[in-house]
PDB file of C-alpha atoms and ligand atoms in Angstrom:
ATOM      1  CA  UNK G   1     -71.095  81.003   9.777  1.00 47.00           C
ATOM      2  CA  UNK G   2     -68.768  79.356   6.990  1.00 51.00           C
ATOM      3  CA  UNK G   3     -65.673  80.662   9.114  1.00 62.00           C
ATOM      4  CA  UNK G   4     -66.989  78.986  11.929  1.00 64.00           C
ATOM      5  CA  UNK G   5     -67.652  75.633  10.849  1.00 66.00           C
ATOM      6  CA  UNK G   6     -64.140  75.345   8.278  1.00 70.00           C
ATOM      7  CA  UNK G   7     -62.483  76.326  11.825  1.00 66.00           C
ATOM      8  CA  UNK G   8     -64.650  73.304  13.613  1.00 68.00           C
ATOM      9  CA  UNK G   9     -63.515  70.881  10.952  1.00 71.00           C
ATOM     10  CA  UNK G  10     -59.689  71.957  10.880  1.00 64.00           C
ATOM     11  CA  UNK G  11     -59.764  71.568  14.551  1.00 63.00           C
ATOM     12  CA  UNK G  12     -61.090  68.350  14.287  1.00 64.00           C
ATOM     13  CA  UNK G  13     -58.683  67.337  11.673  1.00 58.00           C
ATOM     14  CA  UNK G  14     -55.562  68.582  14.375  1.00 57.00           C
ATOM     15  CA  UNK G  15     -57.382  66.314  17.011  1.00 56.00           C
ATOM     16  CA  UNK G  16     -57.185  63.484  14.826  1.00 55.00           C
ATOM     17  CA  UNK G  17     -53.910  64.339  13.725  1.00 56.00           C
ATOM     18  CA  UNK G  18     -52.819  64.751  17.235  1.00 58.00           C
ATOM     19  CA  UNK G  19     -54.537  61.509  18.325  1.00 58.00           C
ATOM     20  CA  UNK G  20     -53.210  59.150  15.906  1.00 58.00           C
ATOM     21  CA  UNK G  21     -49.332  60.311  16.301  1.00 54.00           C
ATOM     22  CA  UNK G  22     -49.891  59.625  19.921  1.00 56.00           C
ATOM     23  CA  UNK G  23     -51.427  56.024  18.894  1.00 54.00           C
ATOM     24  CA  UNK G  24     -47.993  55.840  16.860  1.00 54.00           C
ATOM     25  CA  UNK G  25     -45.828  56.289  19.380  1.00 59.00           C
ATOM     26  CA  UNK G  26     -47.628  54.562  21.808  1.00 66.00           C
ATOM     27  CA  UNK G  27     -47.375  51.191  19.496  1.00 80.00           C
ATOM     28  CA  UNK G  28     -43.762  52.076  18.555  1.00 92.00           C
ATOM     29  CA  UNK G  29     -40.932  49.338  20.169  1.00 94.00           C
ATOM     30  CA  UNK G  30     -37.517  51.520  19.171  1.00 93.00           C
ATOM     31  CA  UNK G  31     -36.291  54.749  19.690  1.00 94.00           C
ATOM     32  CA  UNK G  32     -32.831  56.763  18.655  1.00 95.00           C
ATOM     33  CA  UNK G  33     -30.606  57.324  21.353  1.00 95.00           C
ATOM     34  CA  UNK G  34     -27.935  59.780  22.389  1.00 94.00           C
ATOM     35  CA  UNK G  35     -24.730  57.425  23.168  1.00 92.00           C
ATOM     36  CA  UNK G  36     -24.900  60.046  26.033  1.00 93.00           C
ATOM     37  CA  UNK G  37     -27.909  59.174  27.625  1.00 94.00           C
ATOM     38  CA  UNK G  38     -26.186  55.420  28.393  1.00 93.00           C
ATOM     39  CA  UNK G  39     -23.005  57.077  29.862  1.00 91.00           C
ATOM     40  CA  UNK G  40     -21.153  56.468  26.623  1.00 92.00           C
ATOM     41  CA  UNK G  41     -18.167  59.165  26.809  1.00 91.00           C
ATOM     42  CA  UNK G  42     -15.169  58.460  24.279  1.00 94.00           C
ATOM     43  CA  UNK G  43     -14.634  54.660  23.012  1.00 96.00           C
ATOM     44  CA  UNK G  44     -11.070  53.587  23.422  1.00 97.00           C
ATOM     45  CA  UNK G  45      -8.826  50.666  22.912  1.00 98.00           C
ATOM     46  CA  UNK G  46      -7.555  48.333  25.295  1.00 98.00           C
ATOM     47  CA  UNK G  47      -4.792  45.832  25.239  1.00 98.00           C
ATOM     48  CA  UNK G  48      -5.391  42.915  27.545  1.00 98.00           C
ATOM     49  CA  UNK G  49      -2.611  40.569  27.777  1.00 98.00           C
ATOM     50  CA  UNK G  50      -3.020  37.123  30.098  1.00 98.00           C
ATOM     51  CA  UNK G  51      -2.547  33.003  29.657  1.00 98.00           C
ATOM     52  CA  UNK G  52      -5.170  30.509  29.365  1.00 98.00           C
ATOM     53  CA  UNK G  53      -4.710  27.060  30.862  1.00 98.00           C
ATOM     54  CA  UNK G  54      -6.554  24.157  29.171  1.00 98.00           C
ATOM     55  CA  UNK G  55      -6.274  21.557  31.468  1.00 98.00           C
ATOM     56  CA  UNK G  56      -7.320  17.805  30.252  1.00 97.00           C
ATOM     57  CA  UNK G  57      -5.238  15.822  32.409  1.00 96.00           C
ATOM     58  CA  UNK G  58      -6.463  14.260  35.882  1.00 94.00           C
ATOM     59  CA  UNK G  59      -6.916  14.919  38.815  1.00 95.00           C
ATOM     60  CA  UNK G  60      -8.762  18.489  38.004  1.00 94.00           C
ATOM     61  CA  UNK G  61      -9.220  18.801  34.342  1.00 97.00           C
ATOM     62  CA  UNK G  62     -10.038  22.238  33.364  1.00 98.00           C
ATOM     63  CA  UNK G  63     -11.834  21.055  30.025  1.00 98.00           C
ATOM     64  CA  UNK G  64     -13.941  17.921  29.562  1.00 97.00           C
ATOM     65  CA  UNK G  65     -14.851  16.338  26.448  1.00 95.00           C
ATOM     66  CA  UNK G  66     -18.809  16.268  26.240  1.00 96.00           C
ATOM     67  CA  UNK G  67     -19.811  15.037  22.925  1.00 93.00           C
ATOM     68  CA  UNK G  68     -17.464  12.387  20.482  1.00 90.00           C
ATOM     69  CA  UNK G  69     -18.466  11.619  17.390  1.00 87.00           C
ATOM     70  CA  UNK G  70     -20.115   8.471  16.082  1.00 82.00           C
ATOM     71  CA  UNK G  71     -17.575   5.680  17.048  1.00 75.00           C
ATOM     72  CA  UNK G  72     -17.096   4.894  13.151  1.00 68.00           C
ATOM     73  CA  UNK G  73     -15.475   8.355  12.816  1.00 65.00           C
ATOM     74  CA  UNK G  74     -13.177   7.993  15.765  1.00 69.00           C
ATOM     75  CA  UNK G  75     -10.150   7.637  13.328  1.00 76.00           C
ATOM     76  CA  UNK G  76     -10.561  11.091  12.353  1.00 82.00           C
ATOM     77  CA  UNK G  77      -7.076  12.728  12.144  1.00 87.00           C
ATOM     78  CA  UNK G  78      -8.657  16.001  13.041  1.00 90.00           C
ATOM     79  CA  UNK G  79     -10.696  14.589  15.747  1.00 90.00           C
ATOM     80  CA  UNK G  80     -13.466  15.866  13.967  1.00 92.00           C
ATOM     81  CA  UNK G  81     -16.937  16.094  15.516  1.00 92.00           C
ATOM     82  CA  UNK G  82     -16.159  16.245  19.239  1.00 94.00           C
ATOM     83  CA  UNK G  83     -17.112  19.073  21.910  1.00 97.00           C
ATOM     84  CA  UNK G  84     -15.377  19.727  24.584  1.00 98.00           C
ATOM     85  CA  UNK G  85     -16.801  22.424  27.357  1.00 98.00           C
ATOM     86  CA  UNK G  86     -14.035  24.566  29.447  1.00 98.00           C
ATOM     87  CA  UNK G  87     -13.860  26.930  32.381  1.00 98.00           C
ATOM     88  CA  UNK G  88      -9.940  27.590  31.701  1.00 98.00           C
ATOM     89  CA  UNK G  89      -8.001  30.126  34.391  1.00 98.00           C
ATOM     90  CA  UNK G  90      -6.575  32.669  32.820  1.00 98.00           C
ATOM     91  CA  UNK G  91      -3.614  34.178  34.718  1.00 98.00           C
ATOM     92  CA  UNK G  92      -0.970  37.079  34.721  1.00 98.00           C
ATOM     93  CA  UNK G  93       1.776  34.807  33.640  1.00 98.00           C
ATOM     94  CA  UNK G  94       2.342  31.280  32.239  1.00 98.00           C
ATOM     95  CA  UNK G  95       3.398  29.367  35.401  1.00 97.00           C
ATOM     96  CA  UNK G  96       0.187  27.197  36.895  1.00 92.00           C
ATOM     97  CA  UNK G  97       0.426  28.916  40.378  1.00 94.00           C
ATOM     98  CA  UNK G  98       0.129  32.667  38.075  1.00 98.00           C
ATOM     99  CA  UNK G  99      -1.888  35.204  39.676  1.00 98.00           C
ATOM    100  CA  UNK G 100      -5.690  34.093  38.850  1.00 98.00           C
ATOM    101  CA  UNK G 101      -7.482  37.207  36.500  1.00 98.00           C
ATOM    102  CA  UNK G 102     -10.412  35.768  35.675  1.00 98.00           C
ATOM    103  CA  UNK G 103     -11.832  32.526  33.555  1.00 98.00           C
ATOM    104  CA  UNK G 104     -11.967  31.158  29.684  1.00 98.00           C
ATOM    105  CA  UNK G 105     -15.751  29.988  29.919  1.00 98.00           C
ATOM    106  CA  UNK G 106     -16.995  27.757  26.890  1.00 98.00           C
ATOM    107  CA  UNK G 107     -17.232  25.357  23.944  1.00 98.00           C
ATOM    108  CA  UNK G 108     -14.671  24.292  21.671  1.00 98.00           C
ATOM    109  CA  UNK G 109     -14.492  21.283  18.925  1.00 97.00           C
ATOM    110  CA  UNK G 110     -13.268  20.126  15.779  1.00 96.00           C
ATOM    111  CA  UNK G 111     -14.962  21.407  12.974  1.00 96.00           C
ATOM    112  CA  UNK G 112     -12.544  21.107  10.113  1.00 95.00           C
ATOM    113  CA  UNK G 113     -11.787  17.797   8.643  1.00 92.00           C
ATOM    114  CA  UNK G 114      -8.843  18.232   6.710  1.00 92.00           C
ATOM    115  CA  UNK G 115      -6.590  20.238   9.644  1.00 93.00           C
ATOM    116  CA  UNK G 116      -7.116  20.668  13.254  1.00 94.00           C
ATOM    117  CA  UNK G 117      -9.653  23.631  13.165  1.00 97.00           C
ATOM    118  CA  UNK G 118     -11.431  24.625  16.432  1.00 98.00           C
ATOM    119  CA  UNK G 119     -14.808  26.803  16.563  1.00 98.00           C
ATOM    120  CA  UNK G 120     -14.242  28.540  19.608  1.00 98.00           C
ATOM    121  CA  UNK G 121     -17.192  30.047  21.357  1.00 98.00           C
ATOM    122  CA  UNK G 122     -16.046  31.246  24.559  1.00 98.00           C
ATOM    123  CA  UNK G 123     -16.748  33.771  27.607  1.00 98.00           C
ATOM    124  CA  UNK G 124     -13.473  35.817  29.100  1.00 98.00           C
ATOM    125  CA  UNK G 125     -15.078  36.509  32.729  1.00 98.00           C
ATOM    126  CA  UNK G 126     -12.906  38.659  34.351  1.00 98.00           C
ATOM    127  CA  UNK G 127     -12.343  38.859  38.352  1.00 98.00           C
ATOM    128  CA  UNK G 128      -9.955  41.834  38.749  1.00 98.00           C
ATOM    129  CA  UNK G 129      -9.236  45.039  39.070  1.00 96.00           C
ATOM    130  CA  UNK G 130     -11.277  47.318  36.724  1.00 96.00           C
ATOM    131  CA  UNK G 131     -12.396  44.723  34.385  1.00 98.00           C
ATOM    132  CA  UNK G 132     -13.996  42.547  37.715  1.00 98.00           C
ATOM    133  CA  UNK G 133     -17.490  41.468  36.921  1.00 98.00           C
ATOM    134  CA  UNK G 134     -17.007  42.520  32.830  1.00 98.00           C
ATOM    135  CA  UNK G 135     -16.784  39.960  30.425  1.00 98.00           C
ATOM    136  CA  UNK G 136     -15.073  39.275  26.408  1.00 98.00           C
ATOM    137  CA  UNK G 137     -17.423  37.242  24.355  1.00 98.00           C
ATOM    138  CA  UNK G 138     -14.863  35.769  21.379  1.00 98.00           C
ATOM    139  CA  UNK G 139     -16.125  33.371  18.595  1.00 98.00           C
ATOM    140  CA  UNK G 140     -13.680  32.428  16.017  1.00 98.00           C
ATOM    141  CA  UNK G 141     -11.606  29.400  14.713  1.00 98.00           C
ATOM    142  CA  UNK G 142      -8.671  28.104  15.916  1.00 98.00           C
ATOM    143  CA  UNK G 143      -6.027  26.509  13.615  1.00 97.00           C
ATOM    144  CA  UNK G 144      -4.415  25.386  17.057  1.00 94.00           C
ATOM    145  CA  UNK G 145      -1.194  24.204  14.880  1.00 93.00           C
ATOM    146  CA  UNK G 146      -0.406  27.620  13.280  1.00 97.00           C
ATOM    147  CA  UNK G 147       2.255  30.038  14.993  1.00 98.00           C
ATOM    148  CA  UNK G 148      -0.610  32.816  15.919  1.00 98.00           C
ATOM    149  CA  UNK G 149      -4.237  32.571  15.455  1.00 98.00           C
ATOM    150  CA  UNK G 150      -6.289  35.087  15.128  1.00 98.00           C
ATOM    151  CA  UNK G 151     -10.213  35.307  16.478  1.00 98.00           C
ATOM    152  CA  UNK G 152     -12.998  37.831  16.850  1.00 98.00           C
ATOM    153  CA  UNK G 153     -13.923  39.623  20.022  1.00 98.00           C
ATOM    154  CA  UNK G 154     -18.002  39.836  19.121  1.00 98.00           C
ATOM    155  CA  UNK G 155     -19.145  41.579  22.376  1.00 98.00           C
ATOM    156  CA  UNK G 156     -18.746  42.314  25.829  1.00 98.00           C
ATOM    157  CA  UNK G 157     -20.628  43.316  29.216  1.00 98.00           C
ATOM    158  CA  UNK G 158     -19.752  45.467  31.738  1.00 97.00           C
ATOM    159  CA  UNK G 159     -17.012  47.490  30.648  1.00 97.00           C
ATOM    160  CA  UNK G 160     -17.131  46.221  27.928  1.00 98.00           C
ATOM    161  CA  UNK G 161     -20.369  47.016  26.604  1.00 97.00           C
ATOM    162  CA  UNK G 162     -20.289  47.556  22.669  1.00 97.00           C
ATOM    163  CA  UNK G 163     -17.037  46.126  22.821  1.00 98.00           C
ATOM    164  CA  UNK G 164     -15.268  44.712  19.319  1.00 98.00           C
ATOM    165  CA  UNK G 165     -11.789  43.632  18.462  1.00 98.00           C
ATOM    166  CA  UNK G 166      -9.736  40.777  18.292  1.00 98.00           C
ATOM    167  CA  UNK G 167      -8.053  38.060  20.049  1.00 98.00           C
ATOM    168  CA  UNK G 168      -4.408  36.691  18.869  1.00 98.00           C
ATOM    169  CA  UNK G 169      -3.294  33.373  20.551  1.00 98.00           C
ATOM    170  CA  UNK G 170       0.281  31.780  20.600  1.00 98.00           C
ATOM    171  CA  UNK G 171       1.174  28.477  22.019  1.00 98.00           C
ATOM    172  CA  UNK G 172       2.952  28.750  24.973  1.00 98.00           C
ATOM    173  CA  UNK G 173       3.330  24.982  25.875  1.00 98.00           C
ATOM    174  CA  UNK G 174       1.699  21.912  24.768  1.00 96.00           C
ATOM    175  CA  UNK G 175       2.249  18.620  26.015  1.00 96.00           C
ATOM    176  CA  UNK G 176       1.337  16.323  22.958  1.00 92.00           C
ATOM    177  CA  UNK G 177       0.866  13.243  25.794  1.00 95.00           C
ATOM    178  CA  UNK G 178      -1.944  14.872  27.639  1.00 96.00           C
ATOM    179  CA  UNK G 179      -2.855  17.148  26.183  1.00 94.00           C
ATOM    180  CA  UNK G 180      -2.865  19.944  28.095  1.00 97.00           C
ATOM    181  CA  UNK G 181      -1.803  23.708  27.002  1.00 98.00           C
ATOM    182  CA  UNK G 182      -0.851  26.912  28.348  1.00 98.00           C
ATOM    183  CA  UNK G 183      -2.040  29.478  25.585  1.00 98.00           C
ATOM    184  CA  UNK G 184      -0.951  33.725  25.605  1.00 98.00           C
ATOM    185  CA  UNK G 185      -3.398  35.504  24.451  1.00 98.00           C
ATOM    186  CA  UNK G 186      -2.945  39.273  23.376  1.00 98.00           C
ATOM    187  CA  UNK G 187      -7.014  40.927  23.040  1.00 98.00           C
ATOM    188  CA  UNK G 188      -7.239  44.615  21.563  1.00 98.00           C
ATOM    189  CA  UNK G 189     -10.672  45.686  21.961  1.00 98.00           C
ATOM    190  CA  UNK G 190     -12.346  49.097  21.241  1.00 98.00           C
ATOM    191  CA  UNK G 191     -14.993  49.915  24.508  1.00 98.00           C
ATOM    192  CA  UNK G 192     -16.396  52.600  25.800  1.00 96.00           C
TER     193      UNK G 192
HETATM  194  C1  LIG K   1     -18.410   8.524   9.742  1.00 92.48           C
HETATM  195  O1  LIG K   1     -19.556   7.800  10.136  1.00 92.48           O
HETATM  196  C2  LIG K   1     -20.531   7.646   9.137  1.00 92.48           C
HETATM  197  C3  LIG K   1     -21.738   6.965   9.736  1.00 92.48           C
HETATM  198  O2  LIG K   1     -21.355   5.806  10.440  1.00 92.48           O
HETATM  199  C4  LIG K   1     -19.933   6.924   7.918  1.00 92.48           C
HETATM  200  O3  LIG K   1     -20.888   6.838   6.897  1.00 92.48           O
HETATM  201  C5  LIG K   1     -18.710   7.670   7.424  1.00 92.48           C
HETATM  202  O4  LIG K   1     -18.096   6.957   6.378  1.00 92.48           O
HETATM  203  C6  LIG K   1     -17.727   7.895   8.560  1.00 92.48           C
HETATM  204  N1  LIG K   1     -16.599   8.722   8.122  1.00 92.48           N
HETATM  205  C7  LIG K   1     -15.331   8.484   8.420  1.00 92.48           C
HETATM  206  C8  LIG K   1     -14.326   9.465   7.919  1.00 92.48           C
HETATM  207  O5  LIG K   1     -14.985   7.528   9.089  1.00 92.48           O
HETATM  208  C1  LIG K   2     -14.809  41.091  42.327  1.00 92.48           C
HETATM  209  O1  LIG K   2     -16.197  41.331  42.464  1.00 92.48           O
HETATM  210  C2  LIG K   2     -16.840  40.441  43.360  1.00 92.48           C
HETATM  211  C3  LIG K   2     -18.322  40.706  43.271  1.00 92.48           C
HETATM  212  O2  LIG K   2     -18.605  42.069  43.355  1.00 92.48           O
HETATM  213  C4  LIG K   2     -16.281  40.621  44.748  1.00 92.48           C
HETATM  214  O3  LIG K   2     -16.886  39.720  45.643  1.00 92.48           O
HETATM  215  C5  LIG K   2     -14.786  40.356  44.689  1.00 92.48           C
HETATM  216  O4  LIG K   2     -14.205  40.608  45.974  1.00 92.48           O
HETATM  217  C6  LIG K   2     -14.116  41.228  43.656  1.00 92.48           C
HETATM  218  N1  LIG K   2     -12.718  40.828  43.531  1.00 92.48           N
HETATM  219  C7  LIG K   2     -11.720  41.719  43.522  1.00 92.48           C
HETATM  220  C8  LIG K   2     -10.363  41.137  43.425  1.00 92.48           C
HETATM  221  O5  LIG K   2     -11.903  42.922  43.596  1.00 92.48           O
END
């Protein structure tokens, strides 16, 4: 009778047991994945080469200035303060009339007061060939007087899920009257 009723309660104890792991899991919000089970073969590295045309000039401007700061600060040498928001082409080649690969998508301004220092926070959406449809998320500053400037690739979409790397940008031409720039950029990301 003793053998009976220790069995009884141990059963009840693996019911309980049982019960409140499946409580556990049921309340649980994460799991660990295989990179696998999402598709994720080998992660390589990719060289993307292209130009990016900032365009403030009229008649179509390809990057308007949306916020300038307080009109007591306007002297700023460094234009400090002020936002500009872009959807730059970015093209095979330097020429305007370049073969159109996709768009520069974003916000830039001057946040350093002592040089010209852009935050960049902008979207590479490309529209062809493999990378159609994926896009480069880069956020970095942009000493836009040095020789090469270098800025973080932080993400991606598409193909480019998981994607990290960097972004180095040379002047290509700059017209100090308008404004305007044509800007190679060389991107080496690791992707899946
Ligand atoms: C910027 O504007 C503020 C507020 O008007 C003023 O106190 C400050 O001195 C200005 N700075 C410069 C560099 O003009
Ligand atoms: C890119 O993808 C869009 C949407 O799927 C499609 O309409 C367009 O034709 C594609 N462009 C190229 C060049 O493949």
């Amino acid at each position: 009778m003793a053998n009976s009723k220790n069995l009884a309660s141990i059963f009840t104890i693996i019911i309980i047991l049982l019960f409140s792991f499946t409580a556990a899991k049921a309340s649980t919000f994460h799991r660990n994945l295989s990179p696998m089970s999402l598709g994720l073969k080998k992660e390589k590295l990719s060289h993307l080469h292209f130009f990016f045309h900032d365009i403030l000039s009229s008649p179509n401007p390809s990057a308007v200035r949306v916020v300038e700061p307080h009109a007591s600060n306007i002297s700023s040498s460094t234009l400090f303060g002020f936002i500009a928001m872009a959807d730059d082409a970015l093209t095979v080649g330097p020429e305007p009339g370049s073969k159109l690969i996709g768009k520069a998508q974003g916000i830039y301004g001057s946040a350093a007061q002592e040089e010209i220092g852009l935050l960049m926070i902008m979207n590479f959406v490309f529209t062809e060939g493999k990378y159609n449809g994926s896009t480069l998320s880069l956020l970095g500053r942009n000493a836009v007087l040095s020789t090469v400037r270098e800025m973080p690739i932080v993400g991606g979409s598409g193909a480019f899920r998981f994607a990290r790397g960097y972004a180095q940008a040379k002047t290509h031409t700059l017209d100090f009257k308008t404004g305007d720039a044509v800007v190679e950029y060389n991107v080496y990301v690791f992707h899946y």
